[in-house]
CSV table of C-alpha atoms in Angstrom, one decimal:
chain,number,residue,atom,x,y,z
T,1,MET,CA,9.0,-59.5,-71.9
T,2,ARG,CA,11.1,-57.0,-69.9
T,3,TYR,CA,13.8,-58.4,-67.6
T,4,GLN,CA,16.2,-57.2,-65.0
T,5,VAL,CA,19.2,-59.3,-63.8
T,6,GLN,CA,19.3,-59.3,-60.0
T,7,GLU,CA,22.5,-61.3,-59.4
T,8,VAL,CA,25.4,-62.7,-61.2
T,9,SER,CA,27.7,-65.0,-59.1
T,10,THR,CA,29.5,-68.3,-59.1
T,11,GLU,CA,27.9,-71.4,-57.8
T,12,ASP,CA,30.3,-72.9,-55.4
T,13,GLU,CA,29.8,-76.6,-56.0
T,14,THR,CA,29.8,-76.7,-59.8
T,15,GLY,CA,31.7,-73.5,-60.7
T,16,LEU,CA,28.8,-72.5,-63.0
T,17,THR,CA,27.6,-69.0,-63.3
T,18,TYR,CA,24.4,-68.3,-61.3
T,19,VAL,CA,22.1,-65.6,-62.8
T,20,LEU,CA,18.8,-64.5,-61.0
T,21,VAL,CA,16.3,-62.7,-63.3
T,22,HIS,CA,13.0,-60.9,-62.7
T,23,PHE,CA,10.5,-60.6,-65.6
T,24,TRP,CA,7.7,-58.2,-66.3
T,25,ASP,CA,5.3,-57.9,-69.2
T,26,THR,CA,6.0,-54.2,-69.8
T,27,LEU,CA,8.6,-51.5,-69.1
T,28,THR,CA,5.9,-49.5,-67.3
T,29,ALA,CA,5.3,-52.4,-64.9
T,30,ALA,CA,9.0,-52.8,-64.2
T,31,GLN,CA,9.6,-49.1,-63.7
T,32,ARG,CA,6.7,-48.6,-61.3
T,33,GLY,CA,7.9,-51.4,-59.1
T,34,ASP,CA,5.2,-54.0,-59.8
T,35,PRO,CA,6.1,-57.5,-58.5
T,36,PRO,CA,7.6,-59.5,-61.4
T,37,VAL,CA,5.3,-61.8,-63.2
T,38,LEU,CA,8.0,-64.4,-63.5
T,39,VAL,CA,11.2,-65.1,-61.6
T,40,ASN,CA,13.8,-67.5,-62.8
T,41,ASP,CA,17.4,-68.4,-62.0
T,42,PHE,CA,19.9,-69.9,-64.4
T,43,LEU,CA,23.1,-71.9,-64.1
T,44,MET,CA,25.2,-71.1,-67.1
T,45,GLN,CA,28.4,-72.7,-68.4
T,46,LEU,CA,30.0,-69.5,-69.5
T,47,GLN,CA,33.4,-69.3,-71.1
T,48,ASP,CA,35.8,-66.5,-70.4
T,49,GLN,CA,38.3,-67.5,-73.1
T,50,GLY,CA,37.4,-69.4,-76.2
T,51,THR,CA,39.6,-71.1,-78.8
T,52,ARG,CA,38.9,-71.1,-82.5
T,53,ILE,CA,40.6,-71.7,-85.9
T,54,VAL,CA,42.5,-68.7,-87.3
T,55,THR,CA,40.7,-67.4,-90.4
T,56,ASN,CA,41.2,-64.6,-92.9
T,57,GLU,CA,38.7,-62.0,-93.9
T,58,ASP,CA,36.9,-64.5,-96.1
T,59,GLY,CA,36.5,-66.9,-93.3
T,60,TRP,CA,39.0,-69.4,-94.8
T,61,PHE,CA,40.9,-71.6,-92.3
T,62,LYS,CA,44.6,-71.3,-91.8
T,63,ARG,CA,46.4,-74.6,-92.2
T,64,LEU,CA,48.9,-75.3,-89.5
T,65,SER,CA,51.5,-77.1,-91.7
T,66,ASP,CA,52.1,-74.3,-94.2
T,67,GLY,CA,50.0,-71.3,-93.2
T,68,VAL,CA,47.8,-71.5,-96.4
T,69,PHE,CA,44.2,-70.4,-96.0
T,70,ILE,CA,41.6,-73.0,-97.2
T,71,ASP,CA,38.0,-72.4,-98.1
T,72,PRO,CA,36.0,-74.5,-95.5
T,73,GLU,CA,33.3,-75.0,-98.1
T,74,THR,CA,35.7,-77.2,-100.0
T,75,LEU,CA,36.5,-79.6,-97.2
T,76,GLU,CA,35.2,-83.1,-97.1
T,77,ALA,CA,32.9,-84.1,-94.2
T,78,ASP,CA,35.6,-86.2,-92.6
T,79,ASP,CA,38.4,-83.7,-93.1
T,80,GLN,CA,41.3,-84.2,-90.6
T,81,THR,CA,43.5,-81.3,-91.4
T,82,GLU,CA,45.3,-79.6,-88.5
T,83,TRP,CA,44.5,-75.9,-88.3
T,84,GLU,CA,46.2,-73.0,-86.5
T,85,ARG,CA,44.2,-72.0,-83.5
T,86,GLU,CA,43.9,-68.8,-81.4
T,87,ALA,CA,42.5,-67.9,-78.0
T,88,TYR,CA,40.0,-65.1,-77.9
T,89,ARG,CA,37.8,-63.3,-75.3
T,90,VAL,CA,34.2,-64.6,-75.5
T,91,ASP,CA,31.4,-62.0,-75.5
T,92,ALA,CA,30.0,-63.5,-72.2
T,93,PRO,CA,27.4,-60.7,-71.6
T,94,ALA,CA,25.9,-61.5,-75.0
T,95,VAL,CA,25.8,-65.2,-74.0
T,96,VAL,CA,24.0,-64.3,-70.8
T,97,GLN,CA,21.4,-62.2,-72.5
T,98,ALA,CA,20.9,-64.8,-75.3
T,99,ASN,CA,20.3,-67.5,-72.7
T,100,ILE,CA,17.7,-65.2,-70.9
T,101,GLU,CA,16.0,-64.2,-74.2
T,102,ALA,CA,15.8,-67.8,-75.3
T,103,TYR,CA,14.1,-68.6,-72.0
T,104,ILE,CA,11.6,-65.8,-72.7
T,105,VAL,CA,10.6,-67.5,-75.9
T,106,ARG,CA,10.0,-70.8,-74.1
T,107,ALA,CA,8.2,-69.0,-71.2
T,108,ALA,CA,5.9,-67.2,-73.7
T,109,ALA,CA,5.2,-70.4,-75.6
T,110,ARG,CA,4.3,-72.4,-72.5
T,111,ASN,CA,2.9,-69.4,-70.5
T,112,TYR,CA,5.2,-69.7,-67.5
T,113,SER,CA,4.4,-67.5,-64.5
T,114,GLY,CA,5.3,-67.2,-60.9
T,115,ASP,CA,8.5,-68.4,-59.3
T,116,HIS,CA,10.5,-70.8,-61.4
T,117,THR,CA,13.6,-70.9,-59.1
T,118,GLY,CA,12.8,-74.2,-57.3
T,119,ASP,CA,11.5,-72.4,-54.2
T,120,ALA,CA,8.8,-74.7,-52.9
T,121,THR,CA,7.3,-71.9,-50.8
T,122,LYS,CA,6.2,-70.1,-54.0
T,123,PRO,CA,4.0,-71.3,-56.8
T,124,PHE,CA,5.2,-71.7,-60.4
T,125,ARG,CA,2.6,-72.1,-63.1
T,126,ILE,CA,2.4,-73.4,-66.6
T,127,ASP,CA,-0.7,-72.2,-68.5
T,128,GLY,CA,-2.1,-71.1,-65.1
T,129,VAL,CA,-1.7,-74.6,-63.5
T,130,VAL,CA,0.5,-74.8,-60.4
T,131,GLN,CA,3.4,-77.2,-61.0
T,132,PRO,CA,4.3,-79.8,-58.3
T,133,GLN,CA,7.5,-78.5,-56.8
T,134,ARG,CA,8.0,-80.3,-53.5
T,135,GLU,CA,11.7,-80.0,-52.9
T,136,SER,CA,13.6,-76.8,-52.7
T,137,GLN,CA,17.0,-77.2,-54.2
T,138,THR,CA,19.8,-75.7,-52.2
T,139,PHE,CA,23.0,-74.4,-53.5
T,140,THR,CA,25.9,-72.3,-52.3
T,141,ARG,CA,27.2,-69.2,-53.9
T,142,ARG,CA,30.4,-67.3,-53.6
T,143,THR,CA,32.0,-64.2,-54.9
T,144,ALA,CA,31.9,-64.2,-58.6
T,145,GLU,CA,34.9,-65.8,-60.3
T,146,GLY,CA,35.9,-66.5,-63.9
T,147,ALA,CA,33.5,-65.2,-66.4
T,148,ALA,CA,31.1,-64.1,-63.7
T,149,ALA,CA,33.7,-61.7,-62.3
T,150,ARG,CA,34.2,-59.8,-65.5
T,151,ALA,CA,33.1,-56.2,-65.3
T,152,ASP,CA,31.2,-56.5,-68.6
T,153,VAL,CA,29.3,-59.5,-67.2
T,154,GLN,CA,28.5,-57.8,-63.9
T,155,ALA,CA,27.3,-54.8,-65.9
T,156,VAL,CA,24.2,-56.8,-67.0
T,157,ASN,CA,23.4,-56.7,-63.3
T,158,ALA,CA,23.4,-52.9,-63.1
T,159,GLY,CA,19.7,-52.1,-62.7
T,160,VAL,CA,19.2,-52.0,-66.5
T,161,ILE,CA,15.8,-53.2,-67.7
T,162,HIS,CA,16.3,-55.3,-70.9
T,163,GLY,CA,14.0,-56.7,-73.5
T,164,ARG,CA,10.8,-55.6,-75.1
T,165,ASP,CA,7.2,-55.3,-73.9
T,166,ARG,CA,5.2,-58.5,-74.2
T,167,VAL,CA,3.0,-58.3,-77.3
T,168,VAL,CA,-0.6,-59.5,-76.7
T,169,ARG,CA,-2.1,-60.3,-80.1
T,170,PRO,CA,-5.9,-59.6,-80.6
T,171,ILE,CA,-8.2,-62.5,-81.2
T,172,GLN,CA,-8.7,-62.7,-85.0
T,173,GLY,CA,-12.3,-62.0,-86.2
T,174,GLY,CA,-13.7,-61.8,-82.7
T,175,SER,CA,-15.3,-59.1,-80.7
T,176,ARG,CA,-16.2,-58.6,-77.1
D,1,MET,CA,17.4,-73.8,-59.8
D,2,THR,CA,15.4,-74.3,-62.9
D,3,THR,CA,17.3,-73.5,-66.0
D,4,LEU,CA,20.6,-75.0,-67.0
D,5,ASN,CA,22.4,-73.5,-70.0
D,6,LEU,CA,25.0,-76.1,-70.8
D,7,ALA,CA,27.6,-76.4,-73.6
D,8,VAL,CA,30.0,-79.0,-74.8
D,9,GLY,CA,33.1,-78.1,-72.8
D,10,SER,CA,36.1,-80.0,-73.9
D,11,SER,CA,37.8,-81.6,-76.9
D,12,GLY,CA,36.7,-85.2,-77.3
D,13,ALA,CA,33.3,-84.5,-75.6
D,14,ASP,CA,31.7,-84.2,-79.0
D,15,THR,CA,32.3,-86.8,-81.6
D,16,TYR,CA,31.0,-88.2,-84.9
D,17,LYS,CA,31.1,-91.3,-87.0
D,18,GLY,CA,30.8,-91.4,-90.8
D,19,GLY,CA,30.8,-95.0,-92.0
D,20,ALA,CA,33.9,-96.6,-90.5
D,21,SER,CA,35.5,-93.3,-89.6
D,22,PHE,CA,35.5,-91.8,-86.1
D,23,SER,CA,36.6,-88.4,-84.8
D,24,GLY,CA,36.6,-86.8,-81.4
D,25,THR,CA,38.7,-83.8,-82.5
D,26,ALA,CA,37.3,-82.7,-85.8
D,27,THR,CA,36.3,-79.1,-86.3
D,28,ALA,CA,32.7,-79.9,-87.2
D,29,LEU,CA,30.1,-82.5,-86.4
D,30,ASN,CA,27.9,-84.1,-89.1
D,31,VAL,CA,24.6,-85.8,-89.5
D,32,GLY,CA,23.1,-87.3,-92.7
D,33,LYS,CA,24.7,-89.2,-95.5
D,34,HIS,CA,27.7,-88.7,-97.7
D,35,ASN,CA,27.7,-91.3,-100.5
D,36,SER,CA,27.0,-94.5,-98.7
D,37,ALA,CA,28.4,-93.4,-95.3
D,38,VAL,CA,25.9,-92.7,-92.6
D,39,TYR,CA,26.8,-90.0,-90.1
D,40,ALA,CA,25.9,-89.6,-86.5
D,41,SER,CA,27.2,-87.3,-83.8
D,42,THR,CA,27.3,-87.3,-80.0
D,43,MET,CA,27.5,-84.3,-77.6
D,44,LEU,CA,28.4,-84.7,-73.9
D,45,PHE,CA,27.2,-82.1,-71.4
D,46,THR,CA,28.7,-82.1,-68.0
D,47,GLY,CA,27.2,-79.9,-65.2
D,48,ALA,CA,23.7,-81.5,-65.7
D,49,THR,CA,22.7,-80.9,-62.1
D,50,VAL,CA,19.1,-81.7,-62.6
D,51,THR,CA,17.7,-83.5,-59.5
D,52,GLN,CA,16.9,-87.2,-60.1
D,53,GLY,CA,13.2,-87.4,-60.8
D,54,ALA,CA,12.7,-83.8,-61.6
D,55,THR,CA,10.2,-82.8,-64.2
D,56,VAL,CA,11.8,-81.5,-67.4
D,57,ASN,CA,9.7,-78.7,-68.7
D,58,SER,CA,11.8,-78.1,-71.8
D,59,ALA,CA,15.0,-79.3,-73.4
D,60,VAL,CA,16.4,-77.9,-76.6
D,61,LEU,CA,19.8,-78.2,-78.4
D,62,THR,CA,21.2,-75.3,-80.3
D,63,PHE,CA,23.7,-75.9,-83.2
D,64,THR,CA,25.8,-73.2,-85.0
D,65,ALA,CA,26.2,-74.3,-88.6
D,66,SER,CA,29.8,-74.4,-89.7
D,67,THR,CA,29.1,-74.9,-93.4
D,68,THR,CA,26.2,-73.8,-95.7
D,69,ARG,CA,24.4,-77.0,-96.8
D,70,SER,CA,21.1,-77.0,-98.6
D,71,ASN,CA,21.2,-80.3,-100.5
D,72,THR,CA,17.9,-82.2,-100.4
D,73,THR,CA,16.3,-83.8,-97.4
D,74,VAL,CA,18.0,-84.9,-94.2
D,75,ASN,CA,15.9,-87.1,-91.9
D,76,THR,CA,17.3,-87.6,-88.4
D,77,ASN,CA,16.6,-88.6,-84.8
D,78,ILE,CA,17.8,-87.0,-81.6
D,79,ALA,CA,17.9,-88.9,-78.3
D,80,PHE,CA,20.0,-89.2,-75.2
D,81,GLU,CA,22.3,-91.8,-73.8
D,82,ASP,CA,20.2,-94.0,-71.4
D,83,ALA,CA,22.7,-93.9,-68.6
D,84,ASP,CA,23.1,-92.7,-65.0
D,85,ALA,CA,26.2,-90.8,-66.0
D,86,ALA,CA,27.1,-90.4,-69.6
D,87,THR,CA,30.6,-90.7,-71.1
D,88,ALA,CA,31.8,-89.7,-74.5
D,89,PRO,CA,32.4,-92.6,-77.0
D,90,THR,CA,35.9,-93.2,-78.5
D,91,SER,CA,35.0,-95.4,-81.5
D,92,VAL,CA,32.4,-96.1,-84.1
D,93,ALA,CA,31.4,-99.2,-82.2
D,94,GLU,CA,30.7,-97.2,-79.1
D,95,ILE,CA,28.6,-94.7,-81.0
D,96,ASP,CA,26.7,-97.7,-82.5
D,97,ALA,CA,26.1,-99.0,-79.0
D,98,LEU,CA,24.9,-95.6,-77.8
D,99,ILE,CA,22.3,-95.5,-80.6
D,100,ALA,CA,21.2,-99.0,-79.9
D,101,GLY,CA,20.6,-98.2,-76.2
D,102,GLN,CA,19.4,-94.6,-76.4
D,103,THR,CA,16.2,-93.1,-75.0
D,104,THR,CA,13.1,-92.8,-77.2
D,105,PRO,CA,14.2,-90.6,-80.1
D,106,VAL,CA,12.6,-87.5,-81.3
D,107,ALA,CA,12.2,-87.2,-85.0
D,108,PHE,CA,13.9,-84.2,-86.7
D,109,ASP,CA,13.0,-84.7,-90.3
D,110,ALA,CA,13.3,-82.7,-93.5
D,111,VAL,CA,16.0,-80.6,-92.0
D,112,GLY,CA,16.1,-77.5,-94.0
D,113,THR,CA,19.0,-75.4,-95.3
D,114,TRP,CA,21.7,-74.6,-92.7
D,115,THR,CA,23.7,-71.4,-93.4
D,116,ALA,CA,27.2,-71.1,-92.0
D,117,GLU,CA,27.4,-69.1,-88.8
D,118,SER,CA,23.6,-69.3,-88.2
D,119,GLU,CA,22.1,-71.0,-85.1
D,120,TYR,CA,19.5,-73.8,-85.4
D,121,THR,CA,17.5,-75.4,-82.7
D,122,SER,CA,16.3,-78.9,-82.3
D,123,PRO,CA,12.7,-80.0,-81.7
D,124,ALA,CA,11.5,-80.2,-78.1
D,125,LEU,CA,13.5,-83.0,-76.4
D,126,ALA,CA,12.0,-82.9,-73.0
D,127,SER,CA,10.3,-86.4,-73.2
D,128,SER,CA,13.5,-88.1,-74.3
D,129,LEU,CA,15.6,-86.4,-71.7
D,130,GLN,CA,13.0,-87.1,-69.0
D,131,GLU,CA,13.8,-90.8,-69.4
D,132,VAL,CA,17.3,-90.2,-68.3
D,133,ILE,CA,16.3,-88.0,-65.3
D,134,ASP,CA,13.8,-90.6,-64.2
D,135,ARG,CA,16.5,-93.3,-64.0
D,136,ALA,CA,16.7,-94.4,-60.3
D,137,GLY,CA,20.5,-94.1,-60.4
D,138,PHE,CA,20.8,-90.8,-62.3
D,139,THR,CA,23.8,-89.0,-60.9
D,140,SER,CA,22.9,-85.4,-61.8
D,141,SER,CA,26.3,-85.1,-63.5
D,142,SER,CA,26.3,-85.6,-67.2
D,143,VAL,CA,23.9,-86.3,-70.1
D,144,GLN,CA,24.8,-87.0,-73.7
D,145,ALA,CA,22.8,-86.2,-76.9
D,146,ILE,CA,22.9,-88.4,-79.9
D,147,PHE,CA,22.0,-86.9,-83.3
D,148,ALA,CA,21.8,-89.5,-86.0
D,149,ASP,CA,20.5,-90.1,-89.5
D,150,ASP,CA,17.4,-92.2,-89.3
D,151,GLY,CA,18.2,-94.3,-92.3
D,152,SER,CA,15.8,-92.7,-94.7
D,153,THR,CA,18.0,-89.9,-96.0
D,154,ALA,CA,18.8,-90.3,-99.7
D,155,ALA,CA,22.3,-91.6,-100.3
D,156,SER,CA,24.3,-88.7,-101.7
D,157,LEU,CA,26.0,-85.6,-100.2
D,158,VAL,CA,23.2,-84.7,-97.8
D,159,LEU,CA,24.8,-83.6,-94.6
D,160,ARG,CA,24.2,-80.9,-92.0
D,161,SER,CA,27.4,-79.7,-90.3
D,162,TRP,CA,27.9,-77.6,-87.2
D,163,TYR,CA,30.7,-76.4,-85.0
D,164,SER,CA,32.3,-78.8,-82.6
D,165,TYR,CA,34.3,-77.7,-79.5
D,166,ASP,CA,37.5,-78.0,-81.5
D,167,GLY,CA,36.1,-75.9,-84.3
D,168,ASP,CA,35.2,-73.0,-82.0
D,169,SER,CA,34.7,-73.6,-78.3
D,170,ALA,CA,32.1,-70.8,-77.9
D,171,LYS,CA,30.0,-72.1,-80.8
D,172,ALA,CA,29.9,-75.7,-79.7
D,173,THR,CA,26.5,-77.3,-79.2
D,174,LYS,CA,24.4,-76.0,-76.4
D,175,LEU,CA,21.7,-77.7,-74.3
D,176,ASP,CA,19.1,-75.6,-72.5
D,177,ILE,CA,17.0,-77.4,-69.9
D,178,ASP,CA,14.1,-75.9,-67.9
D,179,TYR,CA,12.9,-78.1,-65.1
D,180,THR,CA,11.0,-78.2,-61.8
D,181,ALA,CA,12.4,-80.1,-58.9
D,182,GLY,CA,10.8,-83.1,-57.3
D,183,ALA,CA,7.1,-83.7,-57.8
D,184,ALA,CA,4.7,-83.6,-54.9
D,185,PRO,CA,3.0,-86.9,-54.0
D,186,SER,CA,-0.6,-85.7,-54.5
D,187,GLY,CA,-2.6,-83.0,-56.2
D,188,ASN,CA,-1.7,-80.3,-53.7
D,189,PRO,CA,0.7,-77.7,-54.9
D,190,ALA,CA,4.3,-77.7,-53.6
D,191,TYR,CA,4.0,-74.5,-51.6
D,192,TYR,CA,1.1,-76.2,-49.7
D,193,TYR,CA,3.6,-78.8,-48.3
D,194,ALA,CA,6.1,-76.1,-47.6
D,195,GLN,CA,3.6,-74.4,-45.3
D,196,LEU,CA,2.7,-77.4,-43.2
């Protein structure tokens, strides 16, 4: 499916990153302004900064006590060695897109369509069957902060149409 | 709101036990068996703002393998802590208690080779998580997954290992939940009620 991010902001109450996305089956449908076949919003726990163990080019861990690099494949399952750690900038845009693309896989597998944002005024379907959705969930938003405020994260919300056209496989051995 | 993309978010929020050993700060989590020690791991997810009673359409865990392991068959179960608000265990006894009182587990058997730095997903866990969301007192705050050997794994070095928060915070276990809020009381669709 093709998708376009409509909004990236920070949910006020939880501090999670809110991402609103529209989906189409094809690039053509998206470009000519067709209504999206699916709308969904996400609350993502994005990290701005991560922490990890310092490694060398072979991926060996740097031991805190003496700076020696150790092959992690040689460690016992219950290893308790203390390792040197470093902070690093997380590729948050890649995480946003990976979360959306994982949703596309689930949406295709279960044939989601309609509005999946918890808006009770609009139908959401699974395999064509409208799902009970009585209560609209309300939430508050604010100006993006943390990971959501990063220019590279906001860039995924720059009118770009991501993804691939939906592939409809022909029925094997059949004819119309 | 219908999709939550959660991740283990702090040291001590993911733990494991291996025999009589416990760790909440190790660089990797484990499941399976090592000699005679049985391994089980727990992963706490905060920010689980699913409305009590909502319908879980999909729930999947994603693990990033920390070590390449291909040795023989690993048979496991994945379930959730059956609690209104989950809390991370701090001992082997607490993990054992979580397993004893968990929701209906989903079998994850014959786990294949895990290659370091590759991601692997769990089976569909919606039914097991639904039991938590359906609790009358569910607080929409935290849920905890329990990934444990099911007792049938052969007793040798047969583990699967993946990054904990302390191993690499951005590669810690993730939980993706799709849900629809509050079921309507009869066969009419939700938007029907909204228009009344």
